[in-house]
Tab-separated table of N, CA and C in Angstrom:
chain	number	residue	atom	x	y	z
A	1	UNK	N	-39.772	-308.591	96.335
A	1	UNK	CA	-39.968	-308.834	94.939
A	1	UNK	C	-41.151	-308.026	94.437
A	2	UNK	N	-40.886	-307.298	93.390
A	2	UNK	CA	-41.944	-306.514	92.786
A	2	UNK	C	-42.385	-307.198	91.507
A	3	UNK	N	-43.656	-307.297	91.319
A	3	UNK	CA	-44.202	-307.869	90.093
A	3	UNK	C	-44.896	-306.760	89.303
A	4	UNK	N	-44.584	-306.699	88.054
A	4	UNK	CA	-45.207	-305.692	87.210
A	4	UNK	C	-46.320	-306.337	86.405
A	5	UNK	N	-47.406	-305.658	86.322
A	5	UNK	CA	-48.521	-306.129	85.514
A	5	UNK	C	-48.453	-305.477	84.141
A	6	UNK	N	-48.654	-306.289	83.166
A	6	UNK	CA	-48.654	-305.768	81.806
A	6	UNK	C	-50.068	-305.390	81.419
A	7	UNK	N	-50.183	-304.274	80.771
A	7	UNK	CA	-51.504	-303.852	80.311
A	7	UNK	C	-51.764	-304.468	78.950
A	8	UNK	N	-52.935	-305.004	78.820
A	8	UNK	CA	-53.322	-305.602	77.544
A	8	UNK	C	-54.240	-304.625	76.827
A	9	UNK	N	-54.022	-304.522	75.541
A	9	UNK	CA	-54.898	-303.663	74.760
A	9	UNK	C	-56.122	-304.468	74.354
A	10	UNK	N	-57.251	-303.871	74.547
A	10	UNK	CA	-58.505	-304.532	74.217
A	10	UNK	C	-59.097	-303.841	73.002
A	11	UNK	N	-59.418	-304.644	72.020
A	11	UNK	CA	-60.018	-304.107	70.801
A	11	UNK	C	-61.524	-304.301	70.916
A	12	UNK	N	-62.288	-303.238	70.860
A	12	UNK	CA	-63.731	-303.381	70.968
A	12	UNK	C	-64.301	-304.138	69.772
A	13	UNK	N	-65.380	-304.860	70.002
A	13	UNK	CA	-65.989	-305.695	68.973
A	13	UNK	C	-66.587	-304.861	67.851
A	14	UNK	N	-67.002	-303.663	68.129
A	14	UNK	CA	-67.653	-302.853	67.108
A	14	UNK	C	-66.670	-302.318	66.074
A	15	UNK	N	-65.373	-302.353	66.356
A	15	UNK	CA	-64.405	-301.806	65.416
A	15	UNK	C	-63.968	-302.822	64.361
A	16	UNK	N	-64.381	-304.066	64.492
A	16	UNK	CA	-63.988	-305.081	63.525
A	16	UNK	C	-64.769	-304.897	62.234
A	17	UNK	N	-64.071	-305.006	61.126
A	17	UNK	CA	-64.708	-304.945	59.819
A	17	UNK	C	-64.500	-306.284	59.138
A	18	UNK	N	-65.515	-306.730	58.472
A	18	UNK	CA	-65.368	-307.962	57.726
A	18	UNK	C	-64.819	-307.628	56.356
A	19	UNK	N	-64.028	-308.518	55.764
A	19	UNK	CA	-63.478	-308.245	54.451
A	19	UNK	C	-64.551	-308.102	53.381
A	20	UNK	N	-65.694	-308.749	53.570
A	20	UNK	CA	-66.778	-308.663	52.595
A	20	UNK	C	-67.312	-307.240	52.518
A	21	UNK	N	-67.445	-306.560	53.658
A	21	UNK	CA	-67.932	-305.192	53.663
A	21	UNK	C	-66.985	-304.270	52.896
A	22	UNK	N	-65.685	-304.476	53.057
A	22	UNK	CA	-64.717	-303.646	52.364
A	22	UNK	C	-64.797	-303.839	50.855
A	23	UNK	N	-64.966	-305.081	50.421
A	23	UNK	CA	-65.018	-305.367	48.996
A	23	UNK	C	-66.273	-304.778	48.373
A	24	UNK	N	-67.415	-304.928	49.037
A	24	UNK	CA	-68.664	-304.444	48.471
A	24	UNK	C	-68.732	-302.932	48.445
A	25	UNK	N	-68.095	-302.260	49.383
A	25	UNK	CA	-68.192	-300.812	49.431
A	25	UNK	C	-67.159	-300.130	48.537
A	26	UNK	N	-66.178	-300.860	48.040
A	26	UNK	CA	-65.123	-300.240	47.251
A	26	UNK	C	-65.587	-300.105	45.802
A	27	UNK	N	-65.877	-298.892	45.415
A	27	UNK	CA	-66.322	-298.608	44.065
A	27	UNK	C	-65.233	-297.793	43.375
A	28	UNK	N	-64.943	-298.093	42.107
A	28	UNK	CA	-63.912	-297.305	41.428
A	28	UNK	C	-64.325	-295.841	41.335
A	29	UNK	N	-63.399	-294.973	41.629
A	29	UNK	CA	-63.684	-293.545	41.601
A	29	UNK	C	-63.498	-293.004	40.188
A	30	UNK	N	-64.359	-292.080	39.796
A	30	UNK	CA	-64.254	-291.461	38.488
A	30	UNK	C	-63.013	-290.580	38.447
A	31	UNK	N	-62.139	-290.879	37.511
A	31	UNK	CA	-60.948	-290.076	37.283
A	31	UNK	C	-60.931	-289.729	35.805
A	32	UNK	N	-60.934	-288.461	35.499
A	32	UNK	CA	-61.002	-288.023	34.106
A	32	UNK	C	-59.729	-288.381	33.353
A	33	UNK	N	-59.896	-288.686	32.084
A	33	UNK	CA	-58.784	-288.945	31.148
A	33	UNK	C	-57.907	-290.112	31.562
A	34	UNK	N	-58.521	-291.185	32.058
A	34	UNK	CA	-57.740	-292.364	32.423
A	34	UNK	C	-58.167	-293.617	31.666
A	35	UNK	N	-59.172	-293.506	30.774
A	35	UNK	CA	-59.679	-294.672	30.051
A	35	UNK	C	-59.209	-294.604	28.600
A	36	UNK	N	-58.593	-295.690	28.147
A	36	UNK	CA	-58.059	-295.768	26.787
A	36	UNK	C	-58.791	-296.874	26.045
A	37	UNK	N	-59.245	-296.570	24.835
A	37	UNK	CA	-59.853	-297.591	23.978
A	37	UNK	C	-58.763	-298.125	23.060
A	38	UNK	N	-58.622	-299.446	23.046
A	38	UNK	CA	-57.597	-300.096	22.224
A	38	UNK	C	-58.286	-300.960	21.180
A	39	UNK	N	-57.898	-300.791	19.929
A	39	UNK	CA	-58.380	-301.633	18.843
A	39	UNK	C	-57.153	-302.220	18.154
A	40	UNK	N	-57.079	-303.549	18.147
A	40	UNK	CA	-55.931	-304.234	17.576
A	40	UNK	C	-56.281	-304.769	16.187
A	41	UNK	N	-55.281	-304.845	15.326
A	41	UNK	CA	-55.498	-305.410	13.998
A	41	UNK	C	-55.791	-306.903	14.096
A	42	UNK	N	-55.075	-307.567	14.995
A	42	UNK	CA	-55.283	-308.990	15.256
A	42	UNK	C	-55.932	-309.126	16.622
A	43	UNK	N	-56.354	-310.328	16.955
A	43	UNK	CA	-56.927	-310.535	18.292
A	43	UNK	C	-55.823	-310.438	19.337
A	44	UNK	N	-56.182	-309.918	20.494
A	44	UNK	CA	-55.230	-309.775	21.589
A	44	UNK	C	-55.061	-311.156	22.225
A	45	UNK	N	-53.833	-311.688	22.272
A	45	UNK	CA	-53.650	-313.075	22.697
A	45	UNK	C	-54.031	-313.356	24.143
A	46	UNK	N	-53.651	-312.480	25.062
A	46	UNK	CA	-53.876	-312.777	26.466
A	46	UNK	C	-53.946	-311.486	27.266
A	47	UNK	N	-54.886	-311.439	28.216
A	47	UNK	CA	-54.986	-310.277	29.106
A	47	UNK	C	-53.715	-310.130	29.927
A	48	UNK	N	-53.192	-311.262	30.381
A	48	UNK	CA	-52.016	-311.242	31.241
A	48	UNK	C	-50.813	-310.651	30.507
A	49	UNK	N	-50.606	-311.080	29.259
A	49	UNK	CA	-49.488	-310.564	28.478
A	49	UNK	C	-49.654	-309.075	28.208
A	50	UNK	N	-50.878	-308.656	27.871
A	50	UNK	CA	-51.128	-307.245	27.609
A	50	UNK	C	-50.908	-306.412	28.865
A	51	UNK	N	-51.380	-306.912	30.002
A	51	UNK	CA	-51.189	-306.186	31.265
A	51	UNK	C	-49.696	-306.028	31.573
A	52	UNK	N	-48.940	-307.110	31.442
A	52	UNK	CA	-47.506	-307.036	31.716
A	52	UNK	C	-46.821	-306.042	30.781
A	53	UNK	N	-47.230	-306.036	29.524
A	53	UNK	CA	-46.646	-305.122	28.555
A	53	UNK	C	-46.984	-303.674	28.894
A	54	UNK	N	-48.245	-303.395	29.228
A	54	UNK	CA	-48.666	-302.035	29.535
A	54	UNK	C	-48.135	-301.557	30.882
A	55	UNK	N	-47.929	-302.469	31.822
A	55	UNK	CA	-47.389	-302.093	33.137
A	55	UNK	C	-45.978	-301.525	33.027
A	56	UNK	N	-45.262	-301.858	31.955
A	56	UNK	CA	-43.931	-301.281	31.759
A	56	UNK	C	-44.021	-299.794	31.422
A	57	UNK	N	-45.186	-299.361	30.935
A	57	UNK	CA	-45.380	-297.961	30.556
A	57	UNK	C	-45.981	-297.126	31.680
A	58	UNK	N	-46.998	-297.680	32.364
A	58	UNK	CA	-47.702	-296.952	33.425
A	58	UNK	C	-48.477	-297.963	34.271
A	59	UNK	N	-48.791	-297.614	35.525
A	59	UNK	CA	-49.588	-298.527	36.359
A	59	UNK	C	-51.019	-298.652	35.827
A	60	UNK	N	-51.466	-299.893	35.655
A	60	UNK	CA	-52.776	-300.187	35.081
A	60	UNK	C	-53.751	-300.505	36.208
A	61	UNK	N	-54.943	-299.905	36.151
A	61	UNK	CA	-55.968	-300.176	37.154
A	61	UNK	C	-56.809	-301.381	36.746
A	62	UNK	N	-57.216	-301.460	35.453
A	62	UNK	CA	-58.091	-302.546	35.037
A	62	UNK	C	-58.048	-302.698	33.528
A	63	UNK	N	-58.124	-303.936	33.055
A	63	UNK	CA	-58.260	-304.230	31.634
A	63	UNK	C	-59.675	-304.728	31.389
A	64	UNK	N	-60.413	-304.031	30.573
A	64	UNK	CA	-61.798	-304.401	30.281
A	64	UNK	C	-61.849	-305.041	28.899
A	65	UNK	N	-61.378	-306.284	28.807
A	65	UNK	CA	-61.410	-307.040	27.570
A	65	UNK	C	-61.245	-308.513	27.897
A	66	UNK	N	-61.627	-309.342	26.949
A	66	UNK	CA	-61.513	-310.792	27.120
A	66	UNK	C	-60.379	-311.310	26.240
A	67	UNK	N	-59.862	-312.486	26.563
A	67	UNK	CA	-58.829	-313.100	25.738
A	67	UNK	C	-59.391	-313.356	24.345
A	68	UNK	N	-58.630	-312.988	23.325
A	68	UNK	CA	-59.053	-313.219	21.952
A	68	UNK	C	-59.834	-312.065	21.344
A	69	UNK	N	-60.240	-311.068	22.122
A	69	UNK	CA	-60.942	-309.903	21.576
A	69	UNK	C	-59.963	-309.046	20.791
A	70	UNK	N	-60.503	-308.270	19.854
A	70	UNK	CA	-59.634	-307.372	19.094
A	70	UNK	C	-59.750	-305.933	19.587
A	71	UNK	N	-60.741	-305.672	20.458
A	71	UNK	CA	-60.851	-304.322	21.017
A	71	UNK	C	-61.268	-304.406	22.477
A	72	UNK	N	-60.927	-303.356	23.207
A	72	UNK	CA	-61.259	-303.321	24.620
A	72	UNK	C	-60.840	-301.993	25.226
A	73	UNK	N	-60.960	-301.912	26.538
A	73	UNK	CA	-60.649	-300.686	27.254
A	73	UNK	C	-59.585	-300.959	28.317
A	74	UNK	N	-58.728	-299.984	28.525
A	74	UNK	CA	-57.696	-300.058	29.550
A	74	UNK	C	-57.893	-298.865	30.464
A	75	UNK	N	-58.030	-299.135	31.772
A	75	UNK	CA	-58.148	-298.048	32.737
A	75	UNK	C	-56.804	-297.899	33.440
A	76	UNK	N	-56.209	-296.726	33.302
A	76	UNK	CA	-54.907	-296.429	33.879
A	76	UNK	C	-55.141	-295.664	35.176
A	77	UNK	N	-54.221	-295.778	36.120
A	77	UNK	CA	-54.421	-295.158	37.435
A	77	UNK	C	-54.341	-293.640	37.399
A	78	UNK	N	-53.537	-293.071	36.507
A	78	UNK	CA	-53.399	-291.611	36.460
A	78	UNK	C	-53.568	-291.108	35.024
A	79	UNK	N	-53.929	-289.835	34.893
A	79	UNK	CA	-54.076	-289.228	33.570
A	79	UNK	C	-52.721	-289.133	32.867
A	80	UNK	N	-51.676	-288.852	33.617
A	80	UNK	CA	-50.330	-288.792	33.038
A	80	UNK	C	-49.922	-290.162	32.506
A	81	UNK	N	-50.249	-291.203	33.246
A	81	UNK	CA	-49.957	-292.567	32.794
A	81	UNK	C	-50.691	-292.903	31.507
A	82	UNK	N	-51.933	-292.440	31.389
A	82	UNK	CA	-52.712	-292.690	30.175
A	82	UNK	C	-52.064	-292.016	28.969
A	83	UNK	N	-51.601	-290.786	29.150
A	83	UNK	CA	-50.956	-290.102	28.027
A	83	UNK	C	-49.634	-290.784	27.660
A	84	UNK	N	-48.908	-291.299	28.650
A	84	UNK	CA	-47.669	-292.037	28.376
A	84	UNK	C	-47.949	-293.296	27.565
A	85	UNK	N	-48.991	-294.035	27.949
A	85	UNK	CA	-49.349	-295.273	27.249
A	85	UNK	C	-49.747	-294.953	25.810
A	86	UNK	N	-50.555	-293.915	25.624
A	86	UNK	CA	-51.004	-293.552	24.279
A	86	UNK	C	-49.820	-293.151	23.404
A	87	UNK	N	-48.936	-292.344	23.940
A	87	UNK	CA	-47.778	-291.905	23.153
A	87	UNK	C	-46.897	-293.075	22.734
A	88	UNK	N	-46.681	-294.028	23.628
A	88	UNK	CA	-45.822	-295.177	23.290
A	88	UNK	C	-46.514	-296.128	22.331
A	89	UNK	N	-47.834	-296.321	22.483
A	89	UNK	CA	-48.541	-297.241	21.588
A	89	UNK	C	-48.756	-296.645	20.209
A	90	UNK	N	-48.816	-295.313	20.103
A	90	UNK	CA	-48.956	-294.686	18.784
A	90	UNK	C	-47.687	-294.853	17.963
A	91	UNK	N	-46.534	-294.960	18.626
A	91	UNK	CA	-45.281	-295.176	17.916
A	91	UNK	C	-45.266	-296.547	17.244
A	92	UNK	N	-45.858	-297.526	17.921
A	92	UNK	CA	-45.949	-298.867	17.359
A	92	UNK	C	-47.202	-298.909	16.491
A	93	UNK	N	-47.166	-299.725	15.463
A	93	UNK	CA	-48.278	-299.718	14.519
A	93	UNK	C	-49.188	-300.933	14.690
A	94	UNK	N	-49.111	-301.621	15.837
A	94	UNK	CA	-49.898	-302.830	16.042
A	94	UNK	C	-51.324	-302.531	16.491
A	95	UNK	N	-51.512	-301.465	17.270
A	95	UNK	CA	-52.817	-301.149	17.848
A	95	UNK	C	-53.144	-299.690	17.615
A	96	UNK	N	-54.448	-299.417	17.413
A	96	UNK	CA	-54.874	-298.019	17.395
A	96	UNK	C	-55.441	-297.708	18.783
A	97	UNK	N	-55.068	-296.563	19.309
A	97	UNK	CA	-55.471	-296.188	20.662
A	97	UNK	C	-56.180	-294.837	20.627
A	98	UNK	N	-57.108	-294.672	21.574
A	98	UNK	CA	-57.854	-293.420	21.667
A	98	UNK	C	-58.172	-293.171	23.137
A	99	UNK	N	-57.909	-291.974	23.602
A	99	UNK	CA	-58.245	-291.581	24.968
A	99	UNK	C	-59.713	-291.184	24.995
A	100	UNK	N	-60.500	-291.839	25.845
A	100	UNK	CA	-61.918	-291.500	25.938
A	100	UNK	C	-62.084	-290.188	26.685
A	101	UNK	N	-62.994	-289.370	26.192
A	101	UNK	CA	-63.282	-288.112	26.864
A	101	UNK	C	-64.730	-287.729	26.584
A	102	UNK	N	-65.267	-286.861	27.404
A	102	UNK	CA	-66.624	-286.364	27.216
A	102	UNK	C	-67.683	-287.436	27.413
A	103	UNK	N	-68.612	-287.513	26.459
A	103	UNK	CA	-69.739	-288.448	26.567
A	103	UNK	C	-69.293	-289.903	26.524
A	104	UNK	N	-68.289	-290.207	25.695
A	104	UNK	CA	-67.802	-291.590	25.620
A	104	UNK	C	-67.272	-292.056	26.975
A	105	UNK	N	-66.549	-291.180	27.643
A	105	UNK	CA	-65.996	-291.524	28.949
A	105	UNK	C	-67.109	-291.702	29.985
A	106	UNK	N	-68.112	-290.822	29.947
A	106	UNK	CA	-69.240	-290.939	30.878
A	106	UNK	C	-70.002	-292.234	30.647
A	107	UNK	N	-70.208	-292.599	29.379
A	107	UNK	CA	-70.898	-293.854	29.065
A	107	UNK	C	-70.107	-295.049	29.568
A	108	UNK	N	-68.784	-295.010	29.438
A	108	UNK	CA	-67.957	-296.112	29.932
A	108	UNK	C	-68.097	-296.256	31.442
A	109	UNK	N	-68.039	-295.138	32.187
A	109	UNK	CA	-68.128	-295.195	33.643
A	109	UNK	C	-69.515	-295.656	34.087
A	110	UNK	N	-70.569	-295.267	33.354
A	110	UNK	CA	-71.919	-295.748	33.679
A	110	UNK	C	-72.022	-297.244	33.439
A	111	UNK	N	-71.435	-297.729	32.335
A	111	UNK	CA	-71.414	-299.167	32.050
A	111	UNK	C	-70.657	-299.913	33.138
A	112	UNK	N	-69.544	-299.334	33.579
A	112	UNK	CA	-68.738	-299.936	34.637
A	112	UNK	C	-69.545	-300.079	35.923
A	113	UNK	N	-70.276	-299.032	36.307
A	113	UNK	CA	-71.095	-299.080	37.522
A	113	UNK	C	-72.233	-300.082	37.372
A	114	UNK	N	-72.871	-300.116	36.194
A	114	UNK	CA	-73.976	-301.059	35.970
A	114	UNK	C	-73.483	-302.503	36.038
A	115	UNK	N	-72.323	-302.786	35.446
A	115	UNK	CA	-71.752	-304.138	35.493
A	115	UNK	C	-71.413	-304.534	36.921
A	116	UNK	N	-70.892	-303.590	37.680
A	116	UNK	CA	-70.523	-303.865	39.075
A	116	UNK	C	-71.753	-304.169	39.909
A	117	UNK	N	-72.811	-303.380	39.733
A	117	UNK	CA	-74.054	-303.605	40.483
A	117	UNK	C	-74.663	-304.946	40.105
A	118	UNK	N	-74.660	-305.282	38.820
A	118	UNK	CA	-75.205	-306.566	38.376
A	118	UNK	C	-74.409	-307.726	38.964
A	119	UNK	N	-73.090	-307.587	39.001
A	119	UNK	CA	-72.244	-308.662	39.539
A	119	UNK	C	-72.462	-308.847	41.034
A	120	UNK	N	-72.598	-307.742	41.780
A	120	UNK	CA	-72.757	-307.845	43.225
A	120	UNK	C	-74.162	-308.286	43.630
A	121	UNK	N	-75.152	-307.955	42.811
A	121	UNK	CA	-76.523	-308.285	43.191
A	121	UNK	C	-76.976	-309.644	42.666
A	122	UNK	N	-76.176	-310.273	41.810
A	122	UNK	CA	-76.599	-311.567	41.269
A	122	UNK	C	-76.561	-312.634	42.360
A	123	UNK	N	-77.504	-313.533	42.289
A	123	UNK	CA	-77.628	-314.600	43.286
A	123	UNK	C	-77.127	-315.929	42.713
A	124	UNK	N	-76.106	-315.871	41.871
A	124	UNK	CA	-75.628	-317.086	41.214
A	124	UNK	C	-74.886	-318.022	42.155
A	125	UNK	N	-74.393	-317.498	43.238
A	125	UNK	CA	-73.633	-318.334	44.153
A	125	UNK	C	-74.596	-319.206	44.956
A	126	UNK	N	-74.468	-320.503	44.808
A	126	UNK	CA	-75.352	-321.429	45.497
A	126	UNK	C	-74.838	-321.772	46.882
A	127	UNK	N	-75.657	-322.533	47.605
A	127	UNK	CA	-75.268	-322.943	48.943
A	127	UNK	C	-74.207	-324.036	48.837
A	128	UNK	N	-73.212	-323.933	49.660
A	128	UNK	CA	-72.121	-324.897	49.641
A	128	UNK	C	-72.589	-326.214	50.248
A	129	UNK	N	-72.327	-327.301	49.522
A	129	UNK	CA	-72.710	-328.620	50.008
A	129	UNK	C	-71.591	-329.178	50.871
A	130	UNK	N	-71.992	-329.866	51.923
A	130	UNK	CA	-71.015	-330.419	52.855
A	130	UNK	C	-71.397	-331.852	53.210
A	131	UNK	N	-70.420	-332.588	53.667
A	131	UNK	CA	-70.661	-333.926	54.200
A	131	UNK	C	-71.092	-334.932	53.151
A	132	UNK	N	-72.079	-335.749	53.533
A	132	UNK	CA	-72.499	-336.846	52.662
A	132	UNK	C	-73.179	-336.344	51.393
A	133	UNK	N	-73.869	-335.212	51.449
A	133	UNK	CA	-74.499	-334.668	50.242
A	133	UNK	C	-73.445	-334.371	49.175
A	134	UNK	N	-72.352	-333.807	49.602
A	134	UNK	CA	-71.277	-333.478	48.675
A	134	UNK	C	-70.672	-334.750	48.080
A	135	UNK	N	-70.449	-335.739	48.907
A	135	UNK	CA	-69.871	-336.990	48.427
A	135	UNK	C	-70.809	-337.709	47.461
A	136	UNK	N	-72.098	-337.691	47.760
A	136	UNK	CA	-73.074	-338.347	46.875
A	136	UNK	C	-73.129	-337.637	45.517
A	137	UNK	N	-73.136	-336.327	45.504
A	137	UNK	CA	-73.161	-335.596	44.242
A	137	UNK	C	-71.900	-335.857	43.426
A	138	UNK	N	-70.766	-335.919	44.095
A	138	UNK	CA	-69.504	-336.182	43.408
A	138	UNK	C	-69.511	-337.593	42.811
A	139	UNK	N	-70.014	-338.563	43.555
A	139	UNK	CA	-70.081	-339.941	43.056
A	139	UNK	C	-71.012	-340.031	41.849
A	140	UNK	N	-72.137	-339.323	41.894
A	140	UNK	CA	-73.076	-339.335	40.763
A	140	UNK	C	-72.440	-338.715	39.519
A	141	UNK	N	-71.698	-337.621	39.698
A	141	UNK	CA	-71.038	-336.992	38.556
A	141	UNK	C	-69.999	-337.913	37.946
A	142	UNK	N	-69.243	-338.618	38.775
A	142	UNK	CA	-68.218	-339.535	38.275
A	142	UNK	C	-68.871	-340.673	37.504
A	143	UNK	N	-69.970	-341.199	38.014
A	143	UNK	CA	-70.659	-342.296	37.337
A	143	UNK	C	-71.246	-341.848	36.001
A	144	UNK	N	-71.832	-340.675	35.944
A	144	UNK	CA	-72.423	-340.215	34.680
A	144	UNK	C	-71.352	-339.921	33.641
A	145	UNK	N	-70.218	-339.394	34.053
A	145	UNK	CA	-69.123	-339.143	33.115
A	145	UNK	C	-68.570	-340.461	32.612
A	146	UNK	N	-68.410	-341.416	33.503
A	146	UNK	CA	-67.876	-342.723	33.108
A	146	UNK	C	-68.834	-343.434	32.166
A	147	UNK	N	-70.131	-343.329	32.396
A	147	UNK	CA	-71.101	-344.002	31.530
A	147	UNK	C	-71.180	-343.350	30.172
A	148	UNK	N	-70.949	-342.058	30.089
A	148	UNK	CA	-70.983	-341.345	28.798
A	148	UNK	C	-69.733	-341.603	27.973
A	149	UNK	N	-68.621	-341.843	28.618
A	149	UNK	CA	-67.358	-341.953	27.885
A	149	UNK	C	-67.067	-343.382	27.420
A	150	UNK	N	-67.860	-344.350	27.815
A	150	UNK	CA	-67.600	-345.737	27.427
A	150	UNK	C	-68.130	-345.976	26.016
A	151	UNK	N	-67.271	-346.531	25.176
A	151	UNK	CA	-67.651	-346.789	23.801
A	151	UNK	C	-67.858	-348.296	23.630
A	152	UNK	N	-69.015	-348.668	23.085
A	152	UNK	CA	-69.320	-350.078	22.856
A	152	UNK	C	-69.329	-350.347	21.355
A	153	UNK	N	-68.640	-351.418	20.980
A	153	UNK	CA	-68.619	-351.832	19.576
A	153	UNK	C	-69.477	-353.061	19.414
A	154	UNK	N	-70.316	-353.053	18.413
A	154	UNK	CA	-71.151	-354.228	18.146
A	154	UNK	C	-70.719	-354.847	16.824
A	155	UNK	N	-70.622	-356.193	16.790
A	155	UNK	CA	-70.240	-356.906	15.558
A	155	UNK	C	-71.395	-357.564	14.920
């Protein structure tokens, strides 16, 4: 009887990357003629609806606007996609669109980098509470909400 040994592949510990490192190191690359400024006559109802609508025209990288805003920026993945979006939106009379170029585009990319650095360097994330501390804080919040919501009538 012959027994065959199977070789196991060993992955060295130094080759492992944590997902946090990948997220922090991924910075959007500057691509010319991919940023579109959109100004709507009415407020834009939802980012999700706008994204779905624009995705039918070209792949969208990022929407830089909030729900209810009347103006914002759309970053498209390719320059050809940006021109397609502009051409289709100019046919419709709901929004005015403009392709950013030159100094306006540079200012947008600098703002984008500054916002990203501020978001990554902020220390707003607190320490996660566990065990009895978490339960005590939750009980205190429930009691304070209950005490605030009780209405007393006096005759």
